[in-house]
């Protein structure tokens, strides 16, 4: 498989391994389960898969707390199983991306254990951010930084020093100013690349380096650059990694960053030609179902992609946010999201109208798959799964739930095991004679099962299959997007090549000119016009007289987007 920019318009399917399919009956998804079900990805028509971390880990943050970066966790299989999976995926035409977690490891990583056993000031301690505290007896943390998961970002060691953890206390931050940390991760990259892995999603890619001297965060929040994030020294690391990726010929390796930085200028260095290939466009993910807000996010994502020369990577779902069906099924909050906590906008809870949310989610994925760039899908969204908001408290495992004392539901509800077979025990996720699934699958998930949807032409799954498999025929890869000036402000309308995408984000059913109606190649909602909360794809080559004959002002060839 060669084509060194395969990723630029790929559809990538995110596999949250522990919830995908259980091959050995222990109630936790694994590589054997995934391998047995790779056909599901082939049927969907995706180009690649991204596996959430599956290295050795005590699973305090389900694999984002790594104890051994060079081996697969036995719960998921063996390193040989991974090699076999990669080979099988390649045979089926699928690339494989792993998740790299360089900001922090697990407190059970041997280096952290060595650091605890080593004296203050030793090189072993130097691999982590370990400092004396403040106040009498150093009883106060070294500064006022807060963990992303809530509470202080520091935990005190038995000998009185403190270690930094941007996330859970089980996830000590590496000190990226230490040369041995840099060398270690270069080995990690080479190890997995050598086994055939095609690239990495980089966790918290704007993290890694923290500000020297660990300054307090100003309490009025007035800070140009947060001392925990986006420090200039991080770029040198990515330049080294890119050089390593380029060593693999003729098929260089690929990186996509989970980057929460504000605006194009902050993103610019990360996506320079000698750093990362892509960054997720989270701006679209955090928007409510509102035409101006969605169009604004698409416009700014495309402008950034054009400006930086890095194709956008669109996404509506992942393992950190509430599923889109549930988000769009709530009353839409149109206030501007808090820039300090954008994810909160994607983890709101309130009454959910599932029918409305489902209609909007179907329309939204038609929007995404019509855009230039690549699209990341999260397992289960092709089934239209809603967030499971009513998991019993005692089964919840997310550190966000634990650290917030139950105030925040966290992310367990989007990680519930997939339903494969409606009539099978445990919905086909795991062997009925083995252990119970690690999170209970609600009975109503049966209605979303893969086998049931595969038989129903009107299902989410059928729609996803049609869209993913057909999108390149409608929207030519590489063709630029041109906005079409539609008279209804609640309609997003654009062309790409011969394809026209119309999305009705408003509350009214709208008519569609007969010339368009007969040229529809895909639709997310009911037949007959452009009903509310729906989208259509139209092949303009099939519109008699062309789009110009339609009663809107369609921009000609090149030119400024009509939608301002
Ligand atoms: C991942 C999360 C994880 C966190 C800490 C992220 O942003 O996507 O799932 O909990 O990093 O590693």
Coordinates of C-alpha atoms and ligand atoms in Angstrom, one line a residue:
X1 CA 0.0 0.0 0.0
X2 CA 1.7 3.2 -1.1
X3 CA 0.4 6.6 -1.6
X4 CA 2.1 9.1 0.7
X5 CA -1.0 11.3 1.1
X6 CA -3.6 8.6 1.5
X7 CA -4.7 10.3 4.7
X8 CA -5.6 13.6 3.1
X9 CA -9.1 12.5 2.2
X10 CA -9.4 9.3 4.1
X11 CA -12.3 8.1 6.3
X12 CA -10.8 6.7 9.5
X13 CA -12.8 4.6 11.9
X14 CA -11.9 4.9 15.6
X15 CA -11.9 1.7 17.5
X16 CA -12.3 1.9 21.2
X17 CA -11.0 -1.6 21.6
X18 CA -12.4 -2.5 25.0
X19 CA -15.9 -1.9 23.7
X20 CA -15.7 -3.1 20.1
X21 CA -15.8 -6.9 20.3
X22 CA -14.7 -9.4 22.9
X23 CA -12.9 -12.4 21.4
X24 CA -11.9 -14.3 24.5
X25 CA -14.9 -14.0 26.8
X26 CA -13.4 -11.9 29.5
X27 CA -16.0 -9.1 29.0
X28 CA -13.5 -6.7 27.5
X29 CA -13.0 -6.1 23.8
X30 CA -9.7 -7.2 22.3
X31 CA -7.6 -7.6 19.2
X32 CA -9.0 -11.1 18.4
X33 CA -12.6 -9.6 18.6
X34 CA -11.5 -6.8 16.3
X35 CA -9.8 -9.0 13.8
X36 CA -12.9 -11.2 13.6
X37 CA -15.0 -8.2 12.8
X38 CA -12.7 -6.3 10.4
X39 CA -15.4 -7.1 7.8
X40 CA -17.6 -4.5 9.4
X41 CA -15.1 -1.8 8.6
X42 CA -14.6 -3.2 5.0
X43 CA -18.4 -3.2 4.5
X44 CA -18.5 0.4 5.8
X45 CA -15.9 1.3 3.2
X46 CA -13.4 3.2 5.5
X47 CA -9.8 3.6 4.6
X48 CA -8.1 3.2 8.0
X49 CA -8.7 2.5 11.6
X50 CA -7.3 4.2 14.7
X51 CA -7.0 2.1 17.8
X52 CA -7.2 3.8 21.2
X53 CA -4.2 2.9 23.4
X54 CA -3.9 -0.9 23.9
X55 CA -0.5 -1.1 25.5
X56 CA 0.2 -2.5 29.0
X57 CA -1.7 -0.4 31.4
X58 CA -3.4 -0.6 34.8
X59 CA -6.5 0.9 33.0
X60 CA -7.1 3.7 35.4
X61 CA -7.9 5.9 32.3
X62 CA -8.5 2.9 30.1
X63 CA -5.1 2.8 28.4
X64 CA -4.1 6.5 28.6
X65 CA -2.1 5.5 31.6
X66 CA 0.7 3.3 30.1
X67 CA 3.0 1.1 32.0
X68 CA 4.9 -0.4 29.0
X69 CA 4.9 1.4 25.7
X70 CA 6.5 -1.6 23.9
X71 CA 3.9 -4.3 24.6
X72 CA 0.2 -4.9 24.1
X73 CA -1.9 -5.3 27.3
X74 CA -2.7 -9.0 27.9
X75 CA -6.4 -8.0 28.2
X76 CA -6.3 -7.1 24.6
X77 CA -3.9 -9.8 23.3
X78 CA -0.3 -10.0 22.5
X79 CA 2.1 -7.9 20.4
X80 CA 2.0 -10.8 17.9
X81 CA -1.8 -10.4 17.7
X82 CA -1.3 -6.7 16.8
X83 CA 1.2 -7.6 14.1
X84 CA -1.3 -10.1 12.7
X85 CA -4.1 -7.6 12.9
X86 CA -2.0 -5.0 11.0
X87 CA -1.2 -7.6 8.3
X88 CA -4.8 -8.6 8.0
X89 CA -6.0 -5.0 7.9
X90 CA -3.4 -4.2 5.2
X91 CA -4.6 -7.2 3.2
X92 CA -8.1 -5.7 3.3
X93 CA -6.8 -2.3 2.2
X94 CA -7.1 -0.7 5.7
X95 CA -4.3 1.4 7.3
X96 CA -3.8 1.1 11.0
X97 CA -3.1 4.0 13.4
X98 CA -2.2 3.6 17.0
X99 CA -2.6 6.1 19.8
X100 CA 0.6 7.6 21.2
X101 CA 0.5 9.0 24.7
X102 CA 3.6 11.1 25.3
X103 CA 2.5 13.6 27.8
X104 CA 2.2 11.2 30.7
X105 CA 2.6 7.5 31.6
X106 CA 1.2 5.4 34.5
X107 CA 2.4 5.5 38.0
X108 CA 3.2 1.8 37.3
X109 CA 5.6 2.6 34.6
X110 CA 9.1 1.3 35.7
X111 CA 10.6 4.8 35.3
X112 CA 8.1 6.3 37.7
X113 CA 8.8 3.5 40.2
X114 CA 12.5 4.1 39.9
X115 CA 11.9 7.8 40.3
X116 CA 10.1 7.2 43.6
X117 CA 12.9 5.0 44.9
X118 CA 15.6 7.4 43.8
X119 CA 16.9 10.4 45.8
X120 CA 15.7 13.9 45.4
X121 CA 17.5 15.5 42.5
X122 CA 18.5 12.2 40.9
X123 CA 18.4 11.6 37.1
X124 CA 15.6 9.1 37.6
X125 CA 13.4 11.9 39.2
X126 CA 14.5 14.2 36.3
X127 CA 12.3 12.2 33.9
X128 CA 9.2 13.6 35.6
X129 CA 8.1 17.0 36.8
X130 CA 8.9 16.5 40.5
X131 CA 9.4 19.5 42.8
X132 CA 9.4 20.7 46.4
X133 CA 6.1 22.2 47.6
X134 CA 5.5 25.6 48.9
X135 CA 4.5 27.0 52.3
X136 CA 5.6 25.7 55.7
X137 CA 7.2 22.2 55.2
X138 CA 6.4 22.3 51.5
X139 CA 2.9 21.2 52.3
X140 CA 1.4 23.2 49.5
X141 CA 1.7 22.2 45.8
X142 CA 4.5 23.9 43.8
X143 CA 1.9 26.0 42.0
X144 CA -1.8 26.5 41.4
X145 CA -2.2 24.4 38.2
X146 CA -5.4 22.3 38.0
X147 CA -5.8 18.8 36.5
X148 CA -7.9 18.6 33.4
X149 CA -9.9 15.9 35.3
X150 CA -10.6 18.3 38.2
X151 CA -8.6 19.0 41.4
X152 CA -5.0 20.0 41.8
X153 CA -2.5 18.9 39.1
X154 CA 0.0 17.8 41.9
X155 CA 0.1 14.9 44.2
X156 CA 2.5 14.6 47.1
X157 CA 5.0 11.8 47.4
X158 CA 5.9 10.1 50.7
X159 CA 9.1 12.0 51.0
X160 CA 7.3 15.3 50.7
X161 CA 8.1 16.2 47.1
X162 CA 5.2 16.7 44.6
X163 CA 4.7 15.3 41.0
X164 CA 2.8 16.9 38.2
X165 CA -0.1 15.1 36.6
X166 CA -2.1 17.1 34.0
X167 CA -4.8 14.4 34.2
X168 CA -5.4 11.8 36.9
X169 CA -3.0 11.2 39.8
X170 CA -2.3 7.8 38.2
X171 CA -0.8 9.6 35.1
X172 CA 2.4 11.4 36.0
X173 CA 3.6 13.9 33.4
X174 CA 7.0 13.2 31.7
X175 CA 9.6 16.0 31.8
X176 CA 10.1 16.6 28.1
X177 CA 13.2 18.8 28.9
X178 CA 15.0 15.5 29.8
X179 CA 16.9 14.0 26.9
X180 CA 16.2 10.4 28.0
X181 CA 12.4 11.0 27.6
X182 CA 13.0 12.2 24.1
X183 CA 15.2 9.3 23.2
X184 CA 12.7 6.9 24.7
X185 CA 9.8 8.0 22.5
X186 CA 11.9 7.9 19.4
X187 CA 12.4 4.2 20.2
X188 CA 8.7 3.8 20.8
X189 CA 7.9 5.2 17.4
X190 CA 10.5 3.1 15.6
X191 CA 9.3 0.0 17.4
X192 CA 5.7 0.2 16.2
X193 CA 6.5 1.6 12.8
X194 CA 8.8 -1.4 12.4
X195 CA 5.9 -3.7 13.1
X196 CA 3.9 -2.2 10.2
X197 CA 1.8 0.5 12.0
X198 CA 1.0 3.3 9.6
X199 CA 0.9 6.2 11.9
X200 CA -0.2 7.7 15.3
X201 CA -2.8 9.8 16.7
X202 CA -0.9 11.9 19.3
X203 CA -2.7 12.4 22.6
X204 CA -2.7 15.9 24.1
X205 CA -0.3 16.9 21.4
X206 CA -0.2 20.5 22.6
X207 CA 1.0 19.2 26.0
X208 CA 4.3 17.5 26.6
X209 CA 6.5 20.5 27.5
X210 CA 5.5 22.7 30.4
X211 CA 6.7 26.3 31.1
X212 CA 10.1 26.4 32.7
X213 CA 10.1 27.5 36.3
X214 CA 6.4 26.4 36.5
X215 CA 4.8 29.8 37.0
X216 CA 1.4 30.1 38.6
X217 CA -1.6 30.5 36.3
X218 CA -2.8 34.1 36.9
X219 CA -6.0 33.8 38.9
X220 CA -7.8 36.3 36.6
X221 CA -7.2 33.9 33.8
X222 CA -5.4 36.6 31.8
X223 CA -2.7 34.6 30.2
X224 CA -1.4 34.6 26.7
X225 CA -0.1 31.1 26.8
X226 CA -1.2 28.6 29.5
X227 CA 2.0 27.4 31.2
X228 CA 0.8 23.7 31.0
X229 CA 0.2 23.8 27.3
X230 CA 1.4 24.8 23.8
X231 CA 5.0 25.7 24.8
X232 CA 7.3 26.6 21.9
X233 CA 9.8 23.8 22.7
X234 CA 7.3 21.1 21.7
X235 CA 7.9 21.8 18.0
X236 CA 11.4 20.6 18.1
X237 CA 10.0 17.2 19.3
X238 CA 7.6 17.0 16.4
X239 CA 10.3 17.9 13.9
X240 CA 12.4 15.0 15.1
X241 CA 9.4 12.7 14.9
X242 CA 8.5 13.8 11.4
X243 CA 12.1 13.0 10.3
X244 CA 11.6 9.5 11.7
X245 CA 8.3 9.2 9.9
X246 CA 9.9 10.2 6.6
X247 CA 12.6 7.5 7.0
X248 CA 10.0 4.9 5.9
X249 CA 10.0 4.7 2.1
X250 CA 8.1 4.6 -0.1
X251 CA 5.3 4.8 2.4
X252 CA 6.1 7.5 5.1
X253 CA 4.3 7.3 8.4
X254 CA 1.6 9.7 9.5
X255 CA 0.7 11.8 12.6
X256 CA -2.5 13.5 13.6
X257 CA -2.5 15.6 16.7
X258 CA -5.2 16.0 19.3
X259 CA -4.5 19.7 19.6
X260 CA -6.6 22.0 21.6
X261 CA -5.0 25.4 20.7
X262 CA -6.8 28.6 19.9
X263 CA -6.9 29.7 16.3
X264 CA -4.9 29.2 13.1
X265 CA -1.8 31.1 14.3
X266 CA -1.3 28.7 17.3
X267 CA -1.9 25.7 15.0
X268 CA 0.4 26.9 12.3
X269 CA 3.7 25.6 13.7
X270 CA 2.3 22.2 14.5
X271 CA 1.1 21.7 10.9
X272 CA 4.3 23.0 9.3
X273 CA 5.5 20.6 6.6
X274 CA 8.2 19.3 8.9
X275 CA 5.9 18.5 11.9
X276 CA 2.4 16.8 12.1
X277 CA 0.3 16.0 9.1
X278 CA -3.1 16.9 10.5
X279 CA -5.0 18.1 13.5
X280 CA -8.6 17.3 14.4
X281 CA -11.0 20.1 13.7
X282 CA -12.7 20.2 17.0
X283 CA -14.4 23.5 16.4
X284 CA -17.1 21.8 14.4
X285 CA -17.6 19.1 17.0
X286 CA -18.4 21.6 19.8
X287 CA -20.9 23.6 17.8
X288 CA -24.7 23.3 18.4
X289 CA -27.1 22.4 15.6
X290 CA -27.3 25.9 14.2
X291 CA -26.7 26.9 10.6
X292 CA -24.5 29.9 11.3
X293 CA -22.5 28.1 13.9
X294 CA -21.9 25.1 11.7
X295 CA -21.2 27.1 8.6
X296 CA -18.8 29.3 10.7
X297 CA -16.9 26.2 11.9
X298 CA -16.7 24.7 8.4
X299 CA -15.5 28.0 7.0
X300 CA -12.8 28.5 9.6
X301 CA -11.7 24.9 9.3
X302 CA -11.3 25.2 5.6
X303 CA -9.6 28.6 5.8
X304 CA -7.1 27.1 8.3
X305 CA -6.6 24.0 6.1
X306 CA -5.9 26.2 3.0
X307 CA -3.7 28.6 4.9
X308 CA -1.6 25.9 6.5
X309 CA -1.7 23.5 3.6
X310 CA -2.9 20.6 5.8
X311 CA -6.2 19.0 4.9
X312 CA -8.9 19.3 7.6
X313 CA -9.7 16.3 9.7
X314 CA -13.4 16.5 10.6
X315 CA -15.1 14.6 13.4
X316 CA -18.4 14.7 15.3
X317 CA -17.7 12.0 17.9
X318 CA -14.9 10.4 19.8
X319 CA -14.4 8.6 23.1
X320 CA -14.2 11.9 25.1
X321 CA -17.6 13.5 24.2
X322 CA -21.2 12.6 24.4
X323 CA -22.5 11.0 21.3
X324 CA -23.8 13.3 18.7
X325 CA -27.4 11.9 18.6
X326 CA -27.8 12.9 22.2
X327 CA -26.0 16.2 21.8
X328 CA -28.2 17.3 18.9
X329 CA -31.3 15.8 20.6
X330 CA -31.1 18.3 23.4
X331 CA -32.2 22.0 23.5
X332 CA -29.3 23.6 21.7
X333 CA -27.3 26.0 23.8
X334 CA -26.3 28.9 21.5
X335 CA -24.2 30.7 24.0
X336 CA -20.5 30.8 23.1
X337 CA -18.8 27.8 24.6
X338 CA -16.3 28.5 27.4
X339 CA -12.9 28.6 25.6
X340 CA -11.3 27.1 28.8
X341 CA -13.6 24.1 28.7
X342 CA -14.8 23.4 25.2
X343 CA -15.5 19.8 25.9
X344 CA -18.1 20.8 28.4
X345 CA -20.1 22.0 25.4
X346 CA -19.9 18.5 24.0
X347 CA -20.8 16.8 27.3
X348 CA -24.0 18.5 28.3
X349 CA -26.9 16.6 29.7
X350 CA -30.5 17.5 29.6
X351 CA -33.7 15.9 28.2
X352 CA -33.0 14.3 24.9
X353 CA -35.3 13.9 22.0
X354 CA -33.7 10.9 20.3
X355 CA -35.7 11.2 17.0
X356 CA -34.6 14.8 16.5
X357 CA -31.1 14.0 17.5
X358 CA -30.9 11.0 15.1
X359 CA -32.3 13.0 12.2
X360 CA -29.7 15.8 12.8
X361 CA -26.9 13.3 13.3
X362 CA -27.7 11.7 9.9
X363 CA -27.8 15.1 8.2
X364 CA -24.5 16.1 10.0
X365 CA -22.6 13.1 8.7
X366 CA -23.7 13.9 5.2
X367 CA -22.3 17.4 5.7
X368 CA -19.0 16.0 7.0
X369 CA -18.5 13.4 4.3
X370 CA -19.1 16.0 1.6
X371 CA -16.4 18.3 2.9
X372 CA -12.8 18.4 1.6
X373 CA -10.4 16.7 3.9
X374 CA -10.6 13.5 6.0
X375 CA -13.3 12.3 8.3
X376 CA -12.9 10.4 11.6
X377 CA -15.8 8.3 12.7
X378 CA -16.1 6.8 16.1
X379 CA -17.4 3.3 16.5
X380 CA -21.1 3.1 17.0
X381 CA -21.9 6.3 15.3
X382 CA -22.6 4.3 12.2
X383 CA -25.3 2.6 14.2
X384 CA -26.8 5.9 15.5
X385 CA -26.0 5.0 19.1
X386 CA -27.1 7.6 21.6
X387 CA -25.1 8.3 24.7
X388 CA -26.0 6.0 27.6
X389 CA -26.8 8.6 30.2
X390 CA -28.3 6.4 32.8
X391 CA -25.5 4.0 33.6
X392 CA -25.7 3.0 37.3
X393 CA -23.3 5.0 39.4
X394 CA -21.5 1.9 40.6
X395 CA -20.4 0.8 37.2
X396 CA -19.0 4.1 36.1
X397 CA -15.3 4.1 35.7
X398 CA -14.2 7.3 34.1
X399 CA -11.7 9.3 36.2
X400 CA -13.8 12.4 35.4
X401 CA -16.7 10.8 37.2
X402 CA -14.5 9.7 40.1
X403 CA -12.5 13.0 40.5
X404 CA -15.6 15.2 40.2
X405 CA -17.3 13.2 43.0
X406 CA -20.1 12.3 40.6
X407 CA -20.9 15.8 39.6
X408 CA -19.9 15.1 36.0
X409 CA -21.0 12.0 34.3
X410 CA -17.9 11.8 32.3
X411 CA -17.3 9.6 29.2
X412 CA -18.5 6.1 30.1
X413 CA -21.8 6.6 28.3
X414 CA -20.1 6.8 24.9
X415 CA -17.9 3.8 25.6
X416 CA -20.6 1.1 26.2
X417 CA -19.9 -2.1 24.3
X418 CA -21.3 -2.3 20.7
X419 CA -24.4 -4.3 19.9
X420 CA -23.7 -6.8 17.1
X421 CA -26.6 -9.2 17.2
X422 CA -30.1 -8.2 18.4
X423 CA -31.1 -11.6 19.5
X424 CA -27.9 -12.9 20.9
X425 CA -27.1 -13.0 24.6
X426 CA -25.0 -9.9 25.4
X427 CA -26.0 -8.6 22.0
X428 CA -23.1 -10.5 20.4
X429 CA -20.4 -8.4 22.0
X430 CA -19.0 -11.2 24.1
X431 CA -19.4 -14.9 24.8
X432 CA -22.5 -15.5 27.0
X433 CA -20.6 -18.1 29.1
X434 CA -17.8 -15.7 29.9
X435 CA -17.5 -12.7 32.1
X436 CA -20.1 -9.9 31.9
X437 CA -19.2 -7.0 29.6
X438 CA -17.1 -4.4 31.4
X439 CA -19.9 -1.9 31.1
X440 CA -23.5 -3.1 31.0
X441 CA -25.1 -2.9 27.5
X442 CA -28.7 -1.7 28.0
X443 CA -31.4 -3.9 26.6
X444 CA -32.6 -1.1 24.3
X445 CA -29.2 -1.3 22.4
X446 CA -30.8 -4.4 20.7
X447 CA -32.7 -2.0 18.5
X448 CA -29.4 -0.6 17.2
X449 CA -27.7 -3.9 16.6
X450 CA -25.5 -4.3 13.5
X451 CA -27.4 -7.4 12.1
X452 CA -30.8 -5.7 12.4
X453 CA -29.6 -2.5 10.7
X454 CA -27.8 -4.5 7.9
X455 CA -31.2 -5.8 6.9
X456 CA -32.9 -2.4 6.9
X457 CA -32.3 -0.1 4.0
X458 CA -33.4 2.9 6.0
X459 CA -31.1 2.3 8.9
X460 CA -28.2 4.4 10.1
X461 CA -25.8 1.7 9.0
X462 CA -27.2 1.5 5.5
X463 CA -26.9 5.3 5.2
X464 CA -23.3 5.3 6.5
X465 CA -22.4 2.5 4.1
X466 CA -23.9 4.4 1.1
X467 CA -22.2 7.6 2.1
X468 CA -18.8 6.4 2.9
X469 CA -18.6 4.1 -0.1
X470 CA -20.1 6.7 -2.5
X471 CA -18.7 10.0 -1.4
X472 CA -15.8 10.1 -3.8
X473 CA -18.0 9.5 -6.7
X474 CA -20.1 12.5 -5.8
X475 CA -17.5 14.8 -4.4
X476 CA -14.3 14.5 -6.3
X477 CA -11.3 14.2 -4.0
X478 CA -9.4 17.4 -4.0
X479 CA -12.2 19.5 -5.5
X480 CA -12.6 22.8 -3.6
X481 CA -15.8 23.7 -1.8
X482 CA -17.9 26.5 -3.2
X483 CA -20.8 27.9 -1.1
X484 CA -24.1 28.3 -2.9
X485 CA -26.2 31.2 -2.0
X486 CA -29.4 29.5 -0.8
X487 CA -32.4 31.8 -0.1
X488 CA -33.1 30.1 3.3
X489 CA -30.6 31.1 5.9
X490 CA -31.1 27.8 7.7
X491 CA -29.8 25.9 4.7
X492 CA -26.1 25.1 4.2
X493 CA -25.5 24.7 0.5
X494 CA -22.2 24.0 -1.3
X495 CA -20.8 22.3 -4.3
X496 CA -17.6 20.3 -4.7
X497 CA -16.9 19.2 -8.2
X498 CA -20.2 17.8 -9.6
X499 CA -21.6 17.2 -6.1
X500 CA -24.1 19.5 -4.4
X501 CA -24.7 19.1 -0.6
X502 CA -27.8 20.8 1.0
X503 CA -28.3 20.6 4.7
X504 CA -31.5 21.9 6.2
X505 CA -30.6 22.9 9.8
X506 CA -33.9 24.8 10.3
X507 CA -37.2 23.8 11.8
X508 CA -39.2 23.9 8.5
X509 CA -39.7 21.4 5.7
X510 CA -38.5 23.0 2.5
X511 CA -39.4 22.2 -1.1
X512 CA -36.8 21.2 -3.6
X513 CA -36.9 22.0 -7.3
X514 CA -38.0 18.9 -9.3
X515 CA -34.8 19.2 -11.3
X516 CA -32.8 18.7 -8.1
X517 CA -35.1 16.2 -6.6
X518 CA -34.5 13.8 -9.6
X519 CA -30.8 14.2 -9.3
X520 CA -30.5 13.2 -5.6
X521 CA -28.0 10.4 -5.0
X522 CA -28.3 10.3 -1.2
X523 CA -30.6 11.7 1.4
X524 CA -30.7 11.4 5.2
X525 CA -34.4 12.1 5.8
X526 CA -37.8 11.5 4.4
X527 CA -38.5 11.7 0.7
X528 CA -40.2 14.8 -0.8
X529 CA -38.2 18.0 -0.6
X530 CA -35.6 18.9 1.9
X531 CA -37.3 18.1 5.2
X532 CA -36.2 19.8 8.4
X533 CA -33.0 18.4 10.0
X534 CA -32.0 16.6 6.8
X535 CA -29.5 16.7 4.1
X536 CA -29.3 15.6 0.4
X537 CA -26.5 15.0 -2.0
X538 CA -27.2 15.8 -5.6
X539 CA -25.2 14.9 -8.7
X540 CA -25.4 18.2 -10.6
X541 CA -24.4 16.5 -13.8
X542 CA -27.8 14.9 -13.7
X543 CA -29.7 18.2 -13.2
X544 CA -31.3 19.0 -16.6
X545 CA -29.9 22.4 -17.7
X546 CA -27.3 22.3 -14.8
X547 CA -27.4 24.1 -11.5
X548 CA -27.8 27.4 -13.2
X549 CA -31.2 26.5 -14.3
X550 CA -32.2 26.2 -10.6
X551 CA -33.7 29.3 -9.0
X552 CA -30.8 30.3 -6.8
X553 CA -27.8 32.3 -7.5
X554 CA -25.0 29.7 -8.0
X555 CA -21.5 31.1 -8.1
X556 CA -19.6 30.3 -11.3
X557 CA -16.3 28.4 -11.2
X558 CA -13.7 30.2 -9.0
X559 CA -14.8 33.0 -6.9
X560 CA -15.5 34.0 -3.3
X561 CA -17.8 31.8 -1.3
X562 CA -21.3 33.2 -1.6
X563 CA -22.1 32.5 2.0
X564 CA -20.4 35.2 4.1
Ligands
LIG1 C1 -7.7 11.5 25.6 C2 -8.5 11.1 26.8 C3 -7.6 10.9 27.9 C4 -6.6 12.1 28.1 C5 -5.5 11.8 29.0 C6 -7.1 12.8 26.0 O1 -7.4 13.9 25.5 O2 -8.4 11.6 24.4 O3 -9.4 10.0 26.6 O4 -8.3 10.7 29.1 O5 -6.1 12.5 26.9 O6 -4.6 10.9 28.3

